[in-house]
Coordinates of C-alpha atoms and ligand atoms in Angstrom, one line a residue:
M1122 CA 16.0 -11.8 13.3
T1123 CA 14.3 -14.0 15.8
L1124 CA 12.4 -16.4 13.4
S1125 CA 14.0 -19.6 12.4
A1126 CA 14.0 -20.4 8.7
Q1127 CA 11.4 -23.0 9.3
A1128 CA 9.1 -20.6 11.2
L1129 CA 9.6 -18.0 8.5
N1130 CA 8.6 -20.5 5.8
K1131 CA 5.6 -21.6 7.7
L1132 CA 4.4 -18.0 8.2
A1133 CA 4.8 -17.3 4.5
D1134 CA 2.7 -20.4 3.7
V1135 CA -0.1 -19.3 6.1
V1136 CA -0.2 -15.6 4.9
L1137 CA 0.1 -16.5 1.2
H1138 CA -2.8 -19.0 1.6
A1139 CA -4.9 -16.4 3.3
Q1140 CA -4.1 -13.8 0.6
D1141 CA -4.9 -16.2 -2.2
H1142 CA -8.1 -17.6 -0.7
A1143 CA -9.4 -14.5 1.1
H1144 CA -9.7 -15.9 4.6
T1145 CA -8.7 -14.5 7.9
I1146 CA -5.9 -15.7 10.1
P1147 CA -4.8 -14.7 13.6
K1148 CA -2.2 -12.0 13.9
V1149 CA 1.2 -13.5 13.3
T1150 CA 2.5 -11.9 16.5
L1151 CA 0.1 -14.0 18.5
E1152 CA 2.1 -17.2 17.8
H1153 CA 5.4 -15.3 17.6
P1154 CA 5.3 -12.5 20.2
Q1155 CA 9.0 -12.0 20.0
M1156 CA 8.9 -11.1 16.3
S1157 CA 10.7 -7.9 15.2
I1158 CA 9.9 -5.5 12.4
E1159 CA 12.9 -7.1 10.6
D1160 CA 11.1 -10.5 11.0
G1161 CA 7.9 -8.9 9.5
Y1162 CA 9.8 -7.8 6.5
A1163 CA 11.5 -11.2 6.2
V1164 CA 8.1 -12.7 5.8
Q1165 CA 7.0 -10.0 3.3
H1166 CA 10.2 -10.6 1.3
E1167 CA 9.5 -14.3 1.2
L1168 CA 6.0 -13.6 0.0
R1169 CA 7.4 -11.4 -2.7
R1170 CA 9.9 -14.0 -3.7
R1171 CA 7.2 -16.7 -4.0
R1172 CA 4.8 -14.5 -5.9
I1173 CA 7.4 -13.5 -8.5
L1174 CA 8.5 -17.2 -8.7
R1175 CA 5.0 -18.2 -9.7
G1176 CA 4.8 -15.5 -12.4
E1177 CA 3.6 -12.3 -10.9
R1178 CA 5.5 -9.2 -12.0
L1179 CA 6.6 -6.5 -9.5
I1180 CA 5.1 -3.2 -10.6
G1181 CA 6.2 -1.1 -7.6
L1182 CA 6.0 -0.5 -3.9
K1183 CA 3.8 1.4 -1.5
G1184 CA 4.0 3.3 1.7
G1185 CA 1.3 2.8 4.2
L1186 CA 0.2 4.3 7.5
T1187 CA 1.7 7.6 6.3
S1188 CA -1.1 9.9 7.4
K1189 CA -2.4 10.7 10.9
A1190 CA -5.9 9.7 9.9
K1191 CA -4.7 6.2 8.8
M1192 CA -2.4 5.9 11.9
D1193 CA -5.2 6.8 14.2
Q1194 CA -7.7 4.5 12.4
M1195 CA -5.3 1.5 12.8
G1196 CA -3.8 2.4 16.1
V1197 CA -0.3 2.0 14.6
H1198 CA 1.9 5.1 14.5
S1199 CA 4.7 4.3 12.1
P1200 CA 4.8 3.8 8.4
S1201 CA 4.9 0.4 6.7
F1202 CA 6.0 -0.5 3.2
G1203 CA 4.7 -3.2 0.9
F1204 CA 5.1 -4.4 -2.7
L1205 CA 2.6 -4.3 -5.6
T1206 CA 2.3 -6.8 -8.4
N1207 CA 0.5 -6.8 -11.8
I1208 CA -2.3 -9.0 -10.5
M1209 CA -3.3 -6.4 -8.0
A1210 CA -3.9 -3.8 -10.7
S1211 CA -7.4 -3.1 -12.0
P1212 CA -8.3 -0.6 -14.7
E1213 CA -10.1 2.7 -14.1
N1214 CA -13.9 2.0 -13.7
A1215 CA -13.2 -1.6 -12.8
A1216 CA -15.8 -3.9 -11.3
I1217 CA -14.0 -5.5 -8.4
T1218 CA -15.3 -8.9 -7.2
F1219 CA -16.2 -8.5 -3.6
S1220 CA -16.1 -12.2 -2.9
S1221 CA -12.4 -12.3 -3.7
M1222 CA -11.8 -10.2 -0.6
I1223 CA -12.5 -10.4 3.2
H1224 CA -13.3 -7.0 4.5
P1225 CA -12.0 -4.5 1.9
R1226 CA -11.5 -0.8 2.5
V1227 CA -10.6 1.9 0.0
E1228 CA -8.0 4.7 0.2
A1229 CA -7.3 7.7 -1.9
E1230 CA -3.6 8.1 -2.6
I1231 CA -1.3 10.1 -4.8
A1232 CA 0.9 7.7 -6.8
F1233 CA 4.3 8.5 -8.4
V1234 CA 5.9 6.9 -11.4
T1235 CA 9.7 7.3 -11.4
N1236 CA 12.1 7.7 -14.3
R1237 CA 15.4 7.4 -12.5
E1238 CA 16.8 5.1 -9.9
L1239 CA 16.5 6.3 -6.3
G1240 CA 18.7 4.9 -3.5
G1241 CA 20.6 5.5 -0.4
P1242 CA 19.9 6.7 3.1
D1243 CA 20.1 10.4 2.2
C1244 CA 17.5 10.6 -0.5
T1245 CA 15.7 14.0 -0.4
I1246 CA 12.3 15.3 -1.5
D1247 CA 14.0 17.2 -4.3
E1248 CA 15.6 14.1 -5.6
V1249 CA 12.3 12.3 -5.6
L1250 CA 10.6 15.1 -7.5
A1251 CA 13.4 15.2 -10.0
A1252 CA 13.1 11.5 -10.5
T1253 CA 9.3 11.6 -11.0
E1254 CA 8.0 11.1 -14.5
Y1255 CA 4.5 11.9 -13.4
V1256 CA 2.1 11.7 -10.4
I1257 CA -1.4 10.1 -10.9
P1258 CA -4.5 9.7 -8.7
A1259 CA -4.9 6.2 -7.3
V1260 CA -7.4 4.3 -5.1
E1261 CA -5.9 1.4 -3.1
V1262 CA -8.2 -1.4 -2.0
I1263 CA -6.7 -2.8 1.2
D1264 CA -7.8 -6.0 2.8
S1265 CA -6.1 -7.1 6.0
R1266 CA -6.0 -10.9 6.3
F1267 CA -6.2 -10.5 10.1
E1268 CA -9.5 -11.0 12.0
N1269 CA -11.7 -7.9 12.2
F1270 CA -9.0 -5.8 10.4
K1271 CA -7.2 -5.6 13.8
L1272 CA -3.5 -5.4 13.3
D1273 CA -0.2 -4.4 14.7
L1274 CA 2.7 -3.0 12.7
I1275 CA 4.7 -6.3 12.6
S1276 CA 1.7 -8.4 11.6
A1277 CA 0.6 -5.9 8.9
I1278 CA 4.1 -5.8 7.4
A1279 CA 4.1 -9.7 7.3
D1280 CA 0.8 -9.4 5.4
N1281 CA 2.4 -7.0 2.8
A1282 CA 0.7 -4.0 4.4
S1283 CA -2.8 -5.3 3.6
S1284 CA -2.2 -4.9 -0.1
C1285 CA -4.9 -6.3 -2.3
R1286 CA -5.8 -4.2 -5.4
Y1287 CA -5.2 -0.7 -6.8
V1288 CA -6.7 1.4 -9.5
T1289 CA -5.2 4.5 -11.1
G1290 CA -7.1 7.1 -13.1
G1291 CA -7.6 10.7 -13.8
R1292 CA -4.7 12.6 -15.4
P1293 CA -1.0 12.1 -15.0
R1294 CA 0.6 15.4 -14.0
G1295 CA 4.2 16.6 -13.6
A1296 CA 5.2 16.5 -9.9
R1297 CA 6.3 20.1 -10.0
D1298 CA 3.3 21.4 -11.9
L1299 CA 1.1 21.0 -8.8
D1300 CA 1.4 21.9 -5.2
L1301 CA 1.1 18.3 -4.0
R1302 CA 0.7 19.5 -0.4
T1303 CA -2.5 21.4 -1.1
V1304 CA -4.1 19.1 -3.7
G1305 CA -7.5 18.4 -2.3
V1306 CA -9.2 14.9 -2.4
V1307 CA -12.8 14.0 -1.9
I1308 CA -13.9 10.3 -1.5
E1309 CA -17.5 9.5 -2.4
K1310 CA -19.3 6.2 -1.8
N1311 CA -22.6 5.8 -3.7
G1312 CA -22.6 9.6 -4.3
V1313 CA -22.1 10.5 -0.6
I1314 CA -19.0 12.2 0.7
Q1315 CA -17.1 9.9 3.1
A1316 CA -13.9 11.7 3.7
L1317 CA -11.8 14.6 2.5
G1318 CA -8.2 15.8 2.8
A1319 CA -5.2 17.3 1.1
G1320 CA -1.8 15.9 0.0
A1321 CA 0.0 17.3 3.0
A1322 CA -1.8 14.8 5.2
V1323 CA 0.8 12.3 4.0
L1324 CA 4.0 13.2 6.0
N1325 CA 3.6 16.9 5.1
H1326 CA 4.3 16.1 1.4
P1327 CA 3.5 12.8 -0.4
A1328 CA 7.0 12.7 -1.8
N1329 CA 8.2 12.2 1.9
S1330 CA 6.6 8.8 1.7
I1331 CA 9.0 7.9 -1.1
V1332 CA 12.0 9.4 0.8
M1333 CA 11.1 7.1 3.7
L1334 CA 10.6 4.2 1.4
V1335 CA 14.0 4.7 -0.2
Q1336 CA 15.6 5.0 3.2
H1337 CA 13.9 1.8 4.2
L1338 CA 15.1 0.0 1.0
A1339 CA 18.7 1.2 1.8
K1340 CA 18.6 -0.8 5.0
Y1341 CA 18.1 -3.9 2.8
R1342 CA 20.7 -2.7 0.3
E1343 CA 17.9 -2.3 -2.2
I1344 CA 17.1 0.6 -4.5
L1345 CA 13.9 1.9 -6.1
P1346 CA 14.4 1.2 -9.8
A1347 CA 13.5 3.6 -12.5
G1348 CA 10.0 3.0 -13.8
S1349 CA 8.6 2.1 -10.4
F1350 CA 5.0 2.8 -9.5
V1351 CA 4.7 4.0 -5.9
M1352 CA 1.6 4.6 -3.9
T1353 CA 2.3 7.1 -1.1
G1354 CA -0.4 6.1 1.4
G1355 CA -4.0 6.9 2.2
I1356 CA -4.6 10.7 2.7
T1357 CA -7.7 10.0 4.8
E1358 CA -8.9 7.1 6.9
A1359 CA -9.8 4.0 4.8
I1360 CA -13.5 3.6 3.9
P1361 CA -15.1 0.1 4.3
V1362 CA -17.0 -1.1 1.2
K1363 CA -19.4 -4.0 0.4
A1364 CA -20.8 -5.5 -2.8
G1365 CA -22.8 -3.0 -4.7
D1366 CA -20.9 0.0 -3.6
S1367 CA -19.5 2.6 -6.1
I1368 CA -16.5 4.7 -5.2
V1369 CA -15.3 7.9 -6.8
A1370 CA -12.2 9.6 -5.5
R1371 CA -11.8 13.2 -6.9
F1372 CA -8.4 14.8 -6.9
Q1373 CA -8.1 18.6 -7.4
D1374 CA -6.6 19.3 -10.9
M1375 CA -5.8 15.6 -11.4
G1376 CA -9.2 14.1 -12.3
S1377 CA -10.9 11.2 -10.6
V1378 CA -10.7 7.5 -10.1
S1379 CA -13.8 5.3 -10.1
L1380 CA -14.5 1.7 -9.2
H1381 CA -17.3 -0.4 -8.0
F1382 CA -17.7 -3.7 -6.1
V1383 CA -19.9 -6.5 -7.5
Ligands
OOG1378 C1 -2.0 -1.1 6.4 C2 -1.8 -0.5 5.0 C3 -2.0 0.9 5.0 C4 -2.1 3.0 3.7 O1 -2.3 3.6 2.6 O2 -2.0 3.6 4.8 C5 -2.0 1.5 3.7 C6 -3.4 -1.1 6.8 O3 -4.0 -0.1 7.2 O4 -4.0 -2.2 6.8 O5 -2.1 1.0 2.6
MG1379 MG1 -2.6 2.3 1.0

């Protein structure tokens, strides 16, 4: 850790204000160029603590920057992790208020819901699959609080990996009843295809995102509790949206997720 307690608190103030009021801020590493990844997570953990203290419920966690398309789009080449609360959830077919966001983008992701605790540095894909109640299609709406959506890994971590909203839909399926590597995904905006891909784009298998998440948690002596909702990361690059846009993400053999921006 390089940040003093005072600097950490100040950063949490600034980032939380930007998240709550949808305004941009400079990258946190501009003011604190010495910040480490650990410092980034310290800010994120403080945000999580404050949001829970004010009444939000933790629903789960997410892996981000887990596909080459996402990494190339952001110019950041290692995964990041973030937390998800109840106020970020919107129902299938939701109308999302564009003015509550800065410059949102949507991502098609395979989400997992677990039924057993996962922990430790040696977690495997098989353990993740055995601990999965079901997998379900999801669309994440990300919204970096940094100017022009330009970020670095540490700043993005301090901004809770750009988390903003998420929508699940389609059909829950058993994790072993599908080949999650070859599940195809098509993202449409206003009826026009924007991007396509398959599950293997995420670390060769979306469950690997959860393996990495559990390893990350182990560093903080945390576990992934049973009943967690986990988004494994955008399969394709994220698609920018504006007011009036309709999004449909179609997942092979899993159904589709729709949302629109008003
Ligand atoms: C970081 C969050 C990435 C994903 O699915 O890759 C993310 C960002 O690109 O702003 O949620
Ligand atoms: Mg995402």
